[in-house]
mmCIF file of N, CA and C in Angstrom:
data_model
loop_
_atom_site.group_PDB
_atom_site.id
_atom_site.type_symbol
_atom_site.label_atom_id
_atom_site.label_comp_id
_atom_site.label_asym_id
_atom_site.label_seq_id
_atom_site.Cartn_x
_atom_site.Cartn_y
_atom_site.Cartn_z
ATOM 1 N N MET A 290 0.851 -1.178 0.000
ATOM 2 C CA MET A 290 0.000 0.000 0.000
ATOM 3 C C MET A 290 0.893 1.236 0.000
ATOM 4 N N GLU A 291 0.817 2.016 -1.028
ATOM 5 C CA GLU A 291 1.678 3.195 -1.158
ATOM 6 C C GLU A 291 0.860 4.473 -1.042
ATOM 7 N N HIS A 292 1.343 5.395 -0.295
ATOM 8 C CA HIS A 292 0.739 6.719 -0.190
ATOM 9 C C HIS A 292 1.855 7.743 -0.274
ATOM 10 N N ASP A 293 1.587 8.840 -0.973
ATOM 11 C CA ASP A 293 2.595 9.877 -1.117
ATOM 12 C C ASP A 293 2.860 10.594 0.195
ATOM 13 N N ILE A 294 1.789 10.872 0.930
ATOM 14 C CA ILE A 294 1.913 11.619 2.176
ATOM 15 C C ILE A 294 1.132 10.890 3.264
ATOM 16 N N LEU A 295 1.759 10.739 4.408
ATOM 17 C CA LEU A 295 1.080 10.242 5.603
ATOM 18 C C LEU A 295 1.032 11.397 6.590
ATOM 19 N N VAL A 296 0.174 11.298 7.589
ATOM 20 C CA VAL A 296 0.052 12.380 8.558
ATOM 21 C C VAL A 296 0.122 11.839 9.983
ATOM 22 N N HIS A 297 0.562 12.714 10.885
ATOM 23 C CA HIS A 297 0.585 12.413 12.313
ATOM 24 C C HIS A 297 0.024 13.621 13.041
ATOM 25 N N LEU A 298 -0.840 13.378 13.997
ATOM 26 C CA LEU A 298 -1.427 14.436 14.810
ATOM 27 C C LEU A 298 -0.684 14.562 16.122
ATOM 28 N N CYS A 299 -0.398 15.791 16.519
ATOM 29 C CA CYS A 299 0.170 16.003 17.845
ATOM 30 C C CYS A 299 -0.121 17.432 18.283
ATOM 31 N N GLY A 300 0.097 17.691 19.534
ATOM 32 C CA GLY A 300 -0.070 19.036 20.059
ATOM 33 C C GLY A 300 1.101 19.924 19.657
ATOM 34 N N THR A 301 0.881 21.222 19.670
ATOM 35 C CA THR A 301 1.938 22.151 19.269
ATOM 36 C C THR A 301 3.155 22.030 20.180
ATOM 37 N N ARG A 302 2.950 21.778 21.474
ATOM 38 C CA ARG A 302 4.092 21.630 22.397
ATOM 39 C C ARG A 302 4.909 20.384 22.078
ATOM 40 N N ASP A 303 4.212 19.286 21.726
ATOM 41 C CA ASP A 303 4.918 18.050 21.361
ATOM 42 C C ASP A 303 5.761 18.269 20.107
ATOM 43 N N TRP A 304 5.230 19.017 19.128
ATOM 44 C CA TRP A 304 5.960 19.281 17.900
ATOM 45 C C TRP A 304 7.173 20.161 18.185
ATOM 46 N N ALA A 305 7.010 21.171 19.038
ATOM 47 C CA ALA A 305 8.151 22.026 19.396
ATOM 48 C C ALA A 305 9.248 21.199 20.072
ATOM 49 N N ALA A 306 8.871 20.303 20.963
ATOM 50 C CA ALA A 306 9.855 19.452 21.639
ATOM 51 C C ALA A 306 10.546 18.523 20.635
ATOM 52 N N ALA A 307 9.782 18.000 19.677
ATOM 53 C CA ALA A 307 10.366 17.123 18.664
ATOM 54 C C ALA A 307 11.377 17.880 17.812
ATOM 55 N N GLN A 308 11.065 19.115 17.452
ATOM 56 C CA GLN A 308 11.992 19.904 16.647
ATOM 57 C C GLN A 308 13.304 20.120 17.401
ATOM 58 N N ALA A 309 13.213 20.341 18.702
ATOM 59 C CA ALA A 309 14.422 20.536 19.505
ATOM 60 C C ALA A 309 15.222 19.239 19.611
ATOM 61 N N ALA A 310 14.528 18.099 19.670
ATOM 62 C CA ALA A 310 15.187 16.805 19.860
ATOM 63 C C ALA A 310 15.610 16.146 18.551
ATOM 64 N N GLY A 311 15.017 16.576 17.431
ATOM 65 C CA GLY A 311 15.341 15.977 16.145
ATOM 66 C C GLY A 311 14.414 14.854 15.719
ATOM 67 N N ALA A 312 13.554 14.394 16.641
ATOM 68 C CA ALA A 312 12.611 13.320 16.317
ATOM 69 C C ALA A 312 11.437 13.377 17.276
ATOM 70 N N LEU A 313 10.303 12.924 16.794
ATOM 71 C CA LEU A 313 9.102 12.819 17.622
ATOM 72 C C LEU A 313 9.031 11.412 18.186
ATOM 73 N N ARG A 314 8.921 11.334 19.501
ATOM 74 C CA ARG A 314 8.825 10.044 20.185
ATOM 75 C C ARG A 314 7.593 10.057 21.075
ATOM 76 N N PRO A 315 6.402 9.882 20.496
ATOM 77 C CA PRO A 315 5.194 9.916 21.315
ATOM 78 C C PRO A 315 5.130 8.737 22.279
ATOM 79 N N GLU A 316 4.257 8.849 23.258
ATOM 80 C CA GLU A 316 4.090 7.819 24.283
ATOM 81 C C GLU A 316 3.827 6.454 23.652
ATOM 82 N N SER A 317 3.114 6.437 22.511
ATOM 83 C CA SER A 317 2.777 5.155 21.866
ATOM 84 C C SER A 317 4.017 4.377 21.430
ATOM 85 N N LEU A 318 5.118 5.078 21.194
ATOM 86 C CA LEU A 318 6.343 4.383 20.784
ATOM 87 C C LEU A 318 6.810 3.444 21.897
ATOM 88 N N ASP A 319 6.668 3.884 23.148
ATOM 89 C CA ASP A 319 7.019 3.022 24.288
ATOM 90 C C ASP A 319 5.921 2.007 24.590
ATOM 91 N N SER A 320 4.657 2.465 24.584
ATOM 92 C CA SER A 320 3.566 1.581 25.015
ATOM 93 C C SER A 320 3.170 0.565 23.950
ATOM 94 N N ALA A 321 3.132 0.970 22.673
ATOM 95 C CA ALA A 321 2.683 0.066 21.608
ATOM 96 C C ALA A 321 3.816 -0.350 20.676
ATOM 97 N N GLY A 322 4.939 0.375 20.728
ATOM 98 C CA GLY A 322 6.068 0.035 19.872
ATOM 99 C C GLY A 322 6.078 0.753 18.537
ATOM 100 N N PHE A 323 5.121 1.681 18.336
ATOM 101 C CA PHE A 323 5.077 2.392 17.065
ATOM 102 C C PHE A 323 4.469 3.779 17.232
ATOM 103 N N VAL A 324 4.660 4.608 16.201
ATOM 104 C CA VAL A 324 4.054 5.934 16.098
ATOM 105 C C VAL A 324 2.834 5.787 15.205
ATOM 106 N N HIS A 325 1.685 6.254 15.685
ATOM 107 C CA HIS A 325 0.455 6.201 14.899
ATOM 108 C C HIS A 325 0.518 7.207 13.756
ATOM 109 N N LEU A 326 0.300 6.733 12.542
ATOM 110 C CA LEU A 326 0.164 7.596 11.378
ATOM 111 C C LEU A 326 -1.208 7.333 10.759
ATOM 112 N N SER A 327 -1.593 8.180 9.824
ATOM 113 C CA SER A 327 -2.854 8.023 9.098
ATOM 114 C C SER A 327 -2.649 8.540 7.690
ATOM 115 N N THR A 328 -3.630 8.269 6.841
ATOM 116 C CA THR A 328 -3.702 8.983 5.577
ATOM 117 C C THR A 328 -4.516 10.251 5.842
ATOM 118 N N PRO A 329 -4.410 11.262 5.002
ATOM 119 C CA PRO A 329 -5.225 12.467 5.213
ATOM 120 C C PRO A 329 -6.725 12.160 5.239
ATOM 121 N N GLN A 330 -7.151 11.123 4.517
ATOM 122 C CA GLN A 330 -8.570 10.787 4.443
ATOM 123 C C GLN A 330 -9.087 10.071 5.688
ATOM 124 N N GLN A 331 -8.212 9.537 6.520
ATOM 125 C CA GLN A 331 -8.675 8.785 7.690
ATOM 126 C C GLN A 331 -8.273 9.426 9.019
ATOM 127 N N VAL A 332 -7.545 10.523 8.982
ATOM 128 C CA VAL A 332 -7.023 11.106 10.221
ATOM 129 C C VAL A 332 -8.132 11.569 11.158
ATOM 130 N N HIS A 333 -9.303 11.902 10.619
ATOM 131 C CA HIS A 333 -10.391 12.354 11.486
ATOM 132 C C HIS A 333 -10.881 11.255 12.433
ATOM 133 N N LEU A 334 -10.673 9.983 12.087
ATOM 134 C CA LEU A 334 -11.135 8.898 12.964
ATOM 135 C C LEU A 334 -10.378 8.901 14.295
ATOM 136 N N PRO A 335 -9.032 8.817 14.289
ATOM 137 C CA PRO A 335 -8.333 8.906 15.581
ATOM 138 C C PRO A 335 -8.467 10.287 16.209
ATOM 139 N N ALA A 336 -8.557 11.341 15.399
ATOM 140 C CA ALA A 336 -8.685 12.689 15.961
ATOM 141 C C ALA A 336 -9.950 12.802 16.806
ATOM 142 N N ASN A 337 -11.049 12.302 16.293
ATOM 143 C CA ASN A 337 -12.304 12.388 17.042
ATOM 144 C C ASN A 337 -12.315 11.458 18.242
ATOM 145 N N ARG A 338 -11.636 10.329 18.134
ATOM 146 C CA ARG A 338 -11.598 9.375 19.242
ATOM 147 C C ARG A 338 -10.709 9.889 20.379
ATOM 148 N N LEU A 339 -9.580 10.515 20.034
ATOM 149 C CA LEU A 339 -8.586 10.869 21.045
ATOM 150 C C LEU A 339 -8.550 12.350 21.412
ATOM 151 N N TYR A 340 -8.902 13.229 20.483
ATOM 152 C CA TYR A 340 -8.636 14.657 20.675
ATOM 153 C C TYR A 340 -9.859 15.546 20.494
ATOM 154 N N ARG A 341 -11.044 15.003 20.505
ATOM 155 C CA ARG A 341 -12.255 15.779 20.233
ATOM 156 C C ARG A 341 -12.245 17.094 21.018
ATOM 157 N N GLY A 342 -12.443 18.195 20.290
ATOM 158 C CA GLY A 342 -12.538 19.516 20.917
ATOM 159 C C GLY A 342 -11.212 20.216 21.155
ATOM 160 N N ARG A 343 -10.090 19.526 20.984
ATOM 161 C CA ARG A 343 -8.790 20.186 21.211
ATOM 162 C C ARG A 343 -8.479 21.156 20.084
ATOM 163 N N THR A 344 -7.950 22.308 20.439
ATOM 164 C CA THR A 344 -7.671 23.334 19.429
ATOM 165 C C THR A 344 -6.171 23.615 19.294
ATOM 166 N N ASP A 345 -5.328 22.779 19.898
ATOM 167 C CA ASP A 345 -3.874 23.011 19.850
ATOM 168 C C ASP A 345 -3.157 21.975 18.993
ATOM 169 N N LEU A 346 -3.885 21.322 18.091
ATOM 170 C CA LEU A 346 -3.279 20.237 17.307
ATOM 171 C C LEU A 346 -2.676 20.741 16.011
ATOM 172 N N VAL A 347 -1.603 20.076 15.601
ATOM 173 C CA VAL A 347 -1.033 20.289 14.278
ATOM 174 C C VAL A 347 -1.015 18.948 13.555
ATOM 175 N N LEU A 348 -1.143 19.035 12.248
ATOM 176 C CA LEU A 348 -1.090 17.877 11.387
ATOM 177 C C LEU A 348 0.272 17.892 10.710
ATOM 178 N N LEU A 349 1.080 16.893 11.013
ATOM 179 C CA LEU A 349 2.407 16.785 10.413
ATOM 180 C C LEU A 349 2.288 15.965 9.130
ATOM 181 N N GLN A 350 2.685 16.555 8.011
ATOM 182 C CA GLN A 350 2.709 15.811 6.757
ATOM 183 C C GLN A 350 4.057 15.108 6.651
ATOM 184 N N VAL A 351 4.004 13.798 6.523
ATOM 185 C CA VAL A 351 5.200 12.957 6.578
ATOM 186 C C VAL A 351 5.454 12.331 5.208
ATOM 187 N N ASP A 352 6.689 12.445 4.742
ATOM 188 C CA ASP A 352 7.112 11.762 3.515
ATOM 189 C C ASP A 352 7.601 10.375 3.917
ATOM 190 N N PRO A 353 6.836 9.311 3.585
ATOM 191 C CA PRO A 353 7.243 7.975 4.036
ATOM 192 C C PRO A 353 8.602 7.538 3.498
ATOM 193 N N ALA A 354 9.070 8.138 2.408
ATOM 194 C CA ALA A 354 10.382 7.777 1.866
ATOM 195 C C ALA A 354 11.517 8.305 2.746
ATOM 196 N N LYS A 355 11.208 9.227 3.654
ATOM 197 C CA LYS A 355 12.251 9.839 4.481
ATOM 198 C C LYS A 355 12.336 9.264 5.892
ATOM 199 N N VAL A 356 11.563 8.235 6.188
ATOM 200 C CA VAL A 356 11.663 7.605 7.507
ATOM 201 C C VAL A 356 12.527 6.361 7.385
ATOM 202 N N ALA A 357 13.355 6.144 8.386
ATOM 203 C CA ALA A 357 14.284 5.015 8.338
ATOM 204 C C ALA A 357 13.649 3.733 8.864
ATOM 205 N N SER A 358 12.696 3.858 9.760
ATOM 206 C CA SER A 358 12.073 2.681 10.379
ATOM 207 C C SER A 358 10.943 2.157 9.496
ATOM 208 N N PRO A 359 10.578 0.887 9.665
ATOM 209 C CA PRO A 359 9.509 0.317 8.845
ATOM 210 C C PRO A 359 8.149 0.937 9.127
ATOM 211 N N VAL A 360 7.344 1.078 8.074
ATOM 212 C CA VAL A 360 5.936 1.475 8.193
ATOM 213 C C VAL A 360 5.113 0.250 7.815
ATOM 214 N N ARG A 361 4.266 -0.187 8.753
ATOM 215 C CA ARG A 361 3.424 -1.361 8.500
ATOM 216 C C ARG A 361 1.967 -0.928 8.528
ATOM 217 N N TRP A 362 1.188 -1.443 7.590
ATOM 218 C CA TRP A 362 -0.246 -1.144 7.512
ATOM 219 C C TRP A 362 -0.998 -2.197 8.300
ATOM 220 N N GLU A 363 -1.666 -1.748 9.373
ATOM 221 C CA GLU A 363 -2.295 -2.674 10.313
ATOM 222 C C GLU A 363 -3.684 -2.180 10.690
ATOM 223 N N PRO A 364 -4.527 -3.092 11.202
ATOM 224 C CA PRO A 364 -5.874 -2.682 11.605
ATOM 225 C C PRO A 364 -5.835 -1.627 12.705
ATOM 226 N N GLY A 365 -6.870 -0.808 12.721
ATOM 227 C CA GLY A 365 -7.013 0.203 13.776
ATOM 228 C C GLY A 365 -7.611 -0.436 15.016
ATOM 229 N N VAL A 366 -8.579 0.234 15.589
ATOM 230 C CA VAL A 366 -9.227 -0.254 16.806
ATOM 231 C C VAL A 366 -10.659 -0.648 16.481
ATOM 232 N N PRO A 367 -11.303 -1.431 17.366
ATOM 233 C CA PRO A 367 -12.713 -1.744 17.138
ATOM 234 C C PRO A 367 -13.506 -0.444 16.983
ATOM 235 N N GLY A 368 -14.396 -0.436 16.039
ATOM 236 C CA GLY A 368 -15.165 0.774 15.760
ATOM 237 C C GLY A 368 -14.693 1.490 14.506
ATOM 238 N N ASP A 369 -13.431 1.259 14.096
ATOM 239 C CA ASP A 369 -12.970 1.803 12.821
ATOM 240 C C ASP A 369 -13.634 0.997 11.707
ATOM 241 N N PRO A 370 -13.758 1.588 10.508
ATOM 242 C CA PRO A 370 -14.372 0.827 9.408
ATOM 243 C C PRO A 370 -13.650 -0.494 9.175
ATOM 244 N N GLU A 371 -14.442 -1.542 8.927
ATOM 245 C CA GLU A 371 -13.854 -2.867 8.690
ATOM 246 C C GLU A 371 -12.903 -2.826 7.514
ATOM 247 N N ALA A 372 -11.845 -3.548 7.615
ATOM 248 C CA ALA A 372 -10.839 -3.691 6.568
ATOM 249 C C ALA A 372 -9.992 -2.436 6.378
ATOM 250 N N MET A 373 -10.212 -1.376 7.173
ATOM 251 C CA MET A 373 -9.366 -0.183 7.056
ATOM 252 C C MET A 373 -8.058 -0.447 7.791
ATOM 253 N N LEU A 374 -6.961 -0.167 7.106
ATOM 254 C CA LEU A 374 -5.637 -0.326 7.700
ATOM 255 C C LEU A 374 -5.020 1.043 7.923
ATOM 256 N N PHE A 375 -4.270 1.161 9.013
ATOM 257 C CA PHE A 375 -3.578 2.397 9.354
ATOM 258 C C PHE A 375 -2.075 2.173 9.291
ATOM 259 N N PRO A 376 -1.320 3.188 8.848
ATOM 260 C CA PRO A 376 0.137 3.054 8.838
ATOM 261 C C PRO A 376 0.706 3.269 10.238
ATOM 262 N N HIS A 377 1.561 2.370 10.653
ATOM 263 C CA HIS A 377 2.246 2.458 11.947
ATOM 264 C C HIS A 377 3.750 2.504 11.690
ATOM 265 N N LEU A 378 4.409 3.495 12.251
ATOM 266 C CA LEU A 378 5.858 3.673 12.100
ATOM 267 C C LEU A 378 6.559 3.037 13.293
ATOM 268 N N TYR A 379 7.354 2.003 13.023
ATOM 269 C CA TYR A 379 8.030 1.263 14.089
ATOM 270 C C TYR A 379 9.387 1.874 14.410
ATOM 271 N N GLY A 380 9.342 3.085 14.911
ATOM 272 C CA GLY A 380 10.527 3.830 15.315
ATOM 273 C C GLY A 380 10.133 5.285 15.457
ATOM 274 N N PRO A 381 11.032 6.127 15.949
ATOM 275 C CA PRO A 381 10.714 7.546 16.100
ATOM 276 C C PRO A 381 10.478 8.201 14.740
ATOM 277 N N LEU A 382 9.733 9.284 14.753
ATOM 278 C CA LEU A 382 9.457 10.052 13.537
ATOM 279 C C LEU A 382 10.498 11.155 13.425
ATOM 280 N N PRO A 383 11.433 11.044 12.463
ATOM 281 C CA PRO A 383 12.458 12.078 12.336
ATOM 282 C C PRO A 383 11.846 13.399 11.868
ATOM 283 N N VAL A 384 12.287 14.484 12.464
ATOM 284 C CA VAL A 384 11.808 15.808 12.074
ATOM 285 C C VAL A 384 12.056 16.040 10.585
ATOM 286 N N ASP A 385 13.155 15.512 10.057
ATOM 287 C CA ASP A 385 13.488 15.691 8.636
ATOM 288 C C ASP A 385 12.474 15.038 7.696
ATOM 289 N N ALA A 386 11.679 14.082 8.193
ATOM 290 C CA ALA A 386 10.675 13.421 7.355
ATOM 291 C C ALA A 386 9.379 14.227 7.276
ATOM 292 N N VAL A 387 9.262 15.256 8.119
ATOM 293 C CA VAL A 387 8.060 16.097 8.130
ATOM 294 C C VAL A 387 8.243 17.192 7.084
ATOM 295 N N ILE A 388 7.398 17.157 6.062
ATOM 296 C CA ILE A 388 7.542 18.093 4.945
ATOM 297 C C ILE A 388 6.513 19.214 4.974
ATOM 298 N N GLY A 389 5.636 19.190 5.964
ATOM 299 C CA GLY A 389 4.654 20.259 6.111
ATOM 300 C C GLY A 389 3.967 20.157 7.457
ATOM 301 N N VAL A 390 3.537 21.291 7.979
ATOM 302 C CA VAL A 390 2.839 21.345 9.262
ATOM 303 C C VAL A 390 1.677 22.321 9.104
ATOM 304 N N THR A 391 0.487 21.855 9.433
ATOM 305 C CA THR A 391 -0.685 22.737 9.377
ATOM 306 C C THR A 391 -1.499 22.588 10.647
ATOM 307 N N ALA A 392 -2.173 23.657 11.023
ATOM 308 C CA ALA A 392 -3.091 23.591 12.154
ATOM 309 C C ALA A 392 -4.242 22.656 11.787
ATOM 310 N N TYR A 393 -4.718 21.906 12.745
ATOM 311 C CA TYR A 393 -5.850 20.990 12.531
ATOM 312 C C TYR A 393 -6.873 21.296 13.599
ATOM 313 N N ARG A 394 -7.903 22.025 13.219
ATOM 314 C CA ARG A 394 -8.900 22.512 14.168
ATOM 315 C C ARG A 394 -10.230 21.784 13.986
ATOM 316 N N PRO A 395 -10.931 21.563 15.093
ATOM 317 C CA PRO A 395 -12.254 20.953 14.987
ATOM 318 C C PRO A 395 -13.278 21.983 14.522
ATOM 319 N N GLY A 396 -14.420 21.474 14.089
ATOM 320 C CA GLY A 396 -15.534 22.345 13.742
ATOM 321 C C GLY A 396 -16.184 22.888 15.010
ATOM 322 N N PRO A 397 -17.241 23.699 14.867
ATOM 323 C CA PRO A 397 -17.903 24.295 16.021
ATOM 324 C C PRO A 397 -18.438 23.262 17.016
ATOM 325 N N ASP A 398 -18.734 22.059 16.533
ATOM 326 C CA ASP A 398 -19.249 21.003 17.423
ATOM 327 C C ASP A 398 -18.139 20.202 18.094
ATOM 328 N N GLY A 399 -16.863 20.573 17.833
ATOM 329 C CA GLY A 399 -15.742 19.858 18.436
ATOM 330 C C GLY A 399 -15.267 18.677 17.624
ATOM 331 N N ALA A 400 -15.956 18.353 16.526
ATOM 332 C CA ALA A 400 -15.599 17.189 15.705
ATOM 333 C C ALA A 400 -14.626 17.595 14.596
ATOM 334 N N PHE A 401 -13.777 16.648 14.243
ATOM 335 C CA PHE A 401 -12.801 16.836 13.169
ATOM 336 C C PHE A 401 -13.296 16.171 11.891
ATOM 337 N N GLY A 402 -12.856 16.695 10.755
ATOM 338 C CA GLY A 402 -13.171 16.094 9.458
ATOM 339 C C GLY A 402 -11.890 15.640 8.779
ATOM 340 N N PRO A 403 -12.021 14.940 7.627
ATOM 341 C CA PRO A 403 -10.838 14.513 6.881
ATOM 342 C C PRO A 403 -9.964 15.711 6.531
ATOM 343 N N ALA A 404 -8.675 15.472 6.368
ATOM 344 C CA ALA A 404 -7.720 16.553 6.119
ATOM 345 C C ALA A 404 -7.491 16.781 4.632
ATOM 346 N N ASP A 405 -8.187 16.056 3.776
ATOM 347 C CA ASP A 405 -7.934 16.246 2.353
ATOM 348 C C ASP A 405 -8.766 17.380 1.883
#
């Protein structure tokens, strides 16, 4: 499964810390062994599940060709559409692999939509 751009959601403070450190190492890297990524068309699913109503999020556009660790396409969580696979990065996300950063804000009801 090939995608030109993958995305990762994080808070502005987490992104600032990653820029200082050279890589993003979210809690999931320790707890699950990978960094959660999405396609722009599916990012609203984890956004609504985990971050509903948050207004401090940024969407990191990631070039998968610039990450050194493997990206594996795996099932999400129960409740995600059947047969939908999400990209998981099995290692830290290097700042150099991030080719764009945009604010990702919810609508007036606190819900997020697709990023495409």
